Amino acid sequence: MGTFVKKLVGEKGFSVIELLAALTLFSLISGVIYATITFGFDAYYKVNIEGSLRDEGDLVMSTIISQLYEYAPDNVQILGNGVDNLNGVILNKNVYRNGELRKVIKIANDALFINDLDSAASNTPNVNPFVIKSTIDGLNSKITLDCNGITQCSSGIIQIKLVLTQTFKNKVQKLELDSKFGF
């Protein structure tokens, strides 16, 4: 029993080499755990942003298409005189006794506008942008009309190229949507 007590109360500790080995092993394991957690969070946010961009892109596209079909215009014309790239279309609808109603769908100032045209200002839409969390890239997003070269037609193809962006940790996530539909 005396040898057991001597071993139990001995003043022997860790050597410097054992201490350095333990610290090195601890830092390696901590670094791997930190990298794994950081990569996991970055992947989570990237997937979250991509899902958000897809949801908002679908919402914007379906809103434009539903506006076109709900409004049921008699003809569609290019916004402006056709020479200026004003990036949008005007939906014209002839209504019995009320004259002509007009609605504009356009991209301006990195936002989408779907509004009735103000009767006092000939081609100026009321300022009510379609609000989404993403940013619409106004330089690369376009709404155009294909009417065989004329600026106004009763049937044709509306082409929409929509570029949405969101930023996370100074990295820009981008989603491009292209759609064509006839009227």
JSON list of N, CA and C in Angstrom, two decimals, residues 35-63:
[
{"chain": "A", "resi": 35, "resn": "ALA", "atom": "N", "xyz": [-13.10, 25.61, -39.49]},
{"chain": "A", "resi": 35, "resn": "ALA", "atom": "CA", "xyz": [-13.25, 25.64, -40.95]},
{"chain": "A", "resi": 35, "resn": "ALA", "atom": "C", "xyz": [-14.54, 24.94, -41.38]},
{"chain": "A", "resi": 36, "resn": "THR", "atom": "N", "xyz": [-14.85, 23.84, -40.75]},
{"chain": "A", "resi": 36, "resn": "THR", "atom": "CA", "xyz": [-16.08, 23.11, -41.10]},
{"chain": "A", "resi": 36, "resn": "THR", "atom": "C", "xyz": [-17.32, 23.93, -40.78]},
{"chain": "A", "resi": 37, "resn": "ILE", "atom": "N", "xyz": [-17.34, 24.55, -39.62]},
{"chain": "A", "resi": 37, "resn": "ILE", "atom": "CA", "xyz": [-18.51, 25.37, -39.24]},
{"chain": "A", "resi": 37, "resn": "ILE", "atom": "C", "xyz": [-18.64, 26.58, -40.15]},
{"chain": "A", "resi": 38, "resn": "THR", "atom": "N", "xyz": [-17.53, 27.26, -40.45]},
{"chain": "A", "resi": 38, "resn": "THR", "atom": "CA", "xyz": [-17.56, 28.43, -41.33]},
{"chain": "A", "resi": 38, "resn": "THR", "atom": "C", "xyz": [-18.03, 28.04, -42.73]},
{"chain": "A", "resi": 39, "resn": "PHE", "atom": "N", "xyz": [-17.51, 26.95, -43.27]},
{"chain": "A", "resi": 39, "resn": "PHE", "atom": "CA", "xyz": [-17.93, 26.49, -44.60]},
{"chain": "A", "resi": 39, "resn": "PHE", "atom": "C", "xyz": [-19.42, 26.15, -44.59]},
{"chain": "A", "resi": 40, "resn": "GLY", "atom": "N", "xyz": [-19.89, 25.52, -43.53]},
{"chain": "A", "resi": 40, "resn": "GLY", "atom": "CA", "xyz": [-21.31, 25.17, -43.43]},
{"chain": "A", "resi": 40, "resn": "GLY", "atom": "C", "xyz": [-22.21, 26.39, -43.42]},
{"chain": "A", "resi": 41, "resn": "PHE", "atom": "N", "xyz": [-21.84, 27.41, -42.64]},
{"chain": "A", "resi": 41, "resn": "PHE", "atom": "CA", "xyz": [-22.65, 28.64, -42.61]},
{"chain": "A", "resi": 41, "resn": "PHE", "atom": "C", "xyz": [-22.63, 29.35, -43.96]},
{"chain": "A", "resi": 42, "resn": "ASP", "atom": "N", "xyz": [-21.46, 29.43, -44.60]},
{"chain": "A", "resi": 42, "resn": "ASP", "atom": "CA", "xyz": [-21.39, 30.08, -45.92]},
{"chain": "A", "resi": 42, "resn": "ASP", "atom": "C", "xyz": [-22.24, 29.34, -46.94]},
{"chain": "A", "resi": 43, "resn": "ALA", "atom": "N", "xyz": [-22.17, 28.01, -46.92]},
{"chain": "A", "resi": 43, "resn": "ALA", "atom": "CA", "xyz": [-22.99, 27.22, -47.85]},
{"chain": "A", "resi": 43, "resn": "ALA", "atom": "C", "xyz": [-24.48, 27.43, -47.57]},
{"chain": "A", "resi": 44, "resn": "TYR", "atom": "N", "xyz": [-24.84, 27.49, -46.30]},
{"chain": "A", "resi": 44, "resn": "TYR", "atom": "CA", "xyz": [-26.24, 27.71, -45.92]},
{"chain": "A", "resi": 44, "resn": "TYR", "atom": "C", "xyz": [-26.74, 29.05, -46.45]},
{"chain": "A", "resi": 45, "resn": "TYR", "atom": "N", "xyz": [-25.96, 30.12, -46.24]},
{"chain": "A", "resi": 45, "resn": "TYR", "atom": "CA", "xyz": [-26.38, 31.45, -46.70]},
{"chain": "A", "resi": 45, "resn": "TYR", "atom": "C", "xyz": [-26.41, 31.53, -48.23]},
{"chain": "A", "resi": 46, "resn": "LYS", "atom": "N", "xyz": [-25.48, 30.87, -48.89]},
{"chain": "A", "resi": 46, "resn": "LYS", "atom": "CA", "xyz": [-25.47, 30.88, -50.36]},
{"chain": "A", "resi": 46, "resn": "LYS", "atom": "C", "xyz": [-26.72, 30.19, -50.91]},
{"chain": "A", "resi": 47, "resn": "VAL", "atom": "N", "xyz": [-27.05, 29.04, -50.36]},
{"chain": "A", "resi": 47, "resn": "VAL", "atom": "CA", "xyz": [-28.26, 28.33, -50.80]},
{"chain": "A", "resi": 47, "resn": "VAL", "atom": "C", "xyz": [-29.50, 29.15, -50.46]},
{"chain": "A", "resi": 48, "resn": "ASN", "atom": "N", "xyz": [-29.51, 29.79, -49.31]},
{"chain": "A", "resi": 48, "resn": "ASN", "atom": "CA", "xyz": [-30.63, 30.64, -48.91]},
{"chain": "A", "resi": 48, "resn": "ASN", "atom": "C", "xyz": [-30.82, 31.81, -49.88]},
{"chain": "A", "resi": 49, "resn": "ILE", "atom": "N", "xyz": [-29.73, 32.45, -50.25]},
{"chain": "A", "resi": 49, "resn": "ILE", "atom": "CA", "xyz": [-29.80, 33.59, -51.18]},
{"chain": "A", "resi": 49, "resn": "ILE", "atom": "C", "xyz": [-30.25, 33.11, -52.56]},
{"chain": "A", "resi": 50, "resn": "GLU", "atom": "N", "xyz": [-29.71, 31.98, -53.02]},
{"chain": "A", "resi": 50, "resn": "GLU", "atom": "CA", "xyz": [-30.13, 31.46, -54.33]},
{"chain": "A", "resi": 50, "resn": "GLU", "atom": "C", "xyz": [-31.62, 31.15, -54.34]},
{"chain": "A", "resi": 51, "resn": "GLY", "atom": "N", "xyz": [-32.12, 30.56, -53.26]},
{"chain": "A", "resi": 51, "resn": "GLY", "atom": "CA", "xyz": [-33.55, 30.28, -53.16]},
{"chain": "A", "resi": 51, "resn": "GLY", "atom": "C", "xyz": [-34.37, 31.55, -53.15]},
{"chain": "A", "resi": 52, "resn": "SER", "atom": "N", "xyz": [-33.90, 32.56, -52.42]},
{"chain": "A", "resi": 52, "resn": "SER", "atom": "CA", "xyz": [-34.58, 33.84, -52.37]},
{"chain": "A", "resi": 52, "resn": "SER", "atom": "C", "xyz": [-34.61, 34.50, -53.75]},
{"chain": "A", "resi": 53, "resn": "LEU", "atom": "N", "xyz": [-33.48, 34.45, -54.46]},
{"chain": "A", "resi": 53, "resn": "LEU", "atom": "CA", "xyz": [-33.44, 35.02, -55.81]},
{"chain": "A", "resi": 53, "resn": "LEU", "atom": "C", "xyz": [-34.41, 34.30, -56.74]},
{"chain": "A", "resi": 54, "resn": "ARG", "atom": "N", "xyz": [-34.46, 32.99, -56.68]},
{"chain": "A", "resi": 54, "resn": "ARG", "atom": "CA", "xyz": [-35.40, 32.23, -57.53]},
{"chain": "A", "resi": 54, "resn": "ARG", "atom": "C", "xyz": [-36.85, 32.56, -57.19]},
{"chain": "A", "resi": 55, "resn": "ASP", "atom": "N", "xyz": [-37.16, 32.62, -55.90]},
{"chain": "A", "resi": 55, "resn": "ASP", "atom": "CA", "xyz": [-38.52, 32.95, -55.50]},
{"chain": "A", "resi": 55, "resn": "ASP", "atom": "C", "xyz": [-38.93, 34.33, -55.99]},
{"chain": "A", "resi": 56, "resn": "GLU", "atom": "N", "xyz": [-38.05, 35.32, -55.80]},
{"chain": "A", "resi": 56, "resn": "GLU", "atom": "CA", "xyz": [-38.38, 36.67, -56.24]},
{"chain": "A", "resi": 56, "resn": "GLU", "atom": "C", "xyz": [-38.42, 36.79, -57.75]},
{"chain": "A", "resi": 57, "resn": "GLY", "atom": "N", "xyz": [-37.54, 36.07, -58.45]},
{"chain": "A", "resi": 57, "resn": "GLY", "atom": "CA", "xyz": [-37.59, 36.06, -59.91]},
{"chain": "A", "resi": 57, "resn": "GLY", "atom": "C", "xyz": [-38.89, 35.48, -60.42]},
{"chain": "A", "resi": 58, "resn": "ASP", "atom": "N", "xyz": [-39.33, 34.37, -59.82]},
{"chain": "A", "resi": 58, "resn": "ASP", "atom": "CA", "xyz": [-40.61, 33.78, -60.20]},
{"chain": "A", "resi": 58, "resn": "ASP", "atom": "C", "xyz": [-41.77, 34.73, -59.91]},
{"chain": "A", "resi": 59, "resn": "LEU", "atom": "N", "xyz": [-41.70, 35.42, -58.77]},
{"chain": "A", "resi": 59, "resn": "LEU", "atom": "CA", "xyz": [-42.75, 36.37, -58.41]},
{"chain": "A", "resi": 59, "resn": "LEU", "atom": "C", "xyz": [-42.82, 37.52, -59.41]},
{"chain": "A", "resi": 60, "resn": "VAL", "atom": "N", "xyz": [-41.68, 38.08, -59.77]},
{"chain": "A", "resi": 60, "resn": "VAL", "atom": "CA", "xyz": [-41.66, 39.20, -60.71]},
{"chain": "A", "resi": 60, "resn": "VAL", "atom": "C", "xyz": [-42.18, 38.76, -62.08]},
{"chain": "A", "resi": 61, "resn": "MET", "atom": "N", "xyz": [-41.68, 37.62, -62.57]},
{"chain": "A", "resi": 61, "resn": "MET", "atom": "CA", "xyz": [-42.11, 37.14, -63.89]},
{"chain": "A", "resi": 61, "resn": "MET", "atom": "C", "xyz": [-43.60, 36.83, -63.91]},
{"chain": "A", "resi": 62, "resn": "SER", "atom": "N", "xyz": [-44.09, 36.14, -62.88]},
{"chain": "A", "resi": 62, "resn": "SER", "atom": "CA", "xyz": [-45.51, 35.80, -62.87]},
{"chain": "A", "resi": 62, "resn": "SER", "atom": "C", "xyz": [-46.39, 37.04, -62.72]},
{"chain": "A", "resi": 63, "resn": "THR", "atom": "N", "xyz": [-45.90, 38.06, -62.01]},
{"chain": "A", "resi": 63, "resn": "THR", "atom": "CA", "xyz": [-46.66, 39.30, -61.87]},
{"chain": "A", "resi": 63, "resn": "THR", "atom": "C", "xyz": [-46.77, 40.01, -63.22]}
]
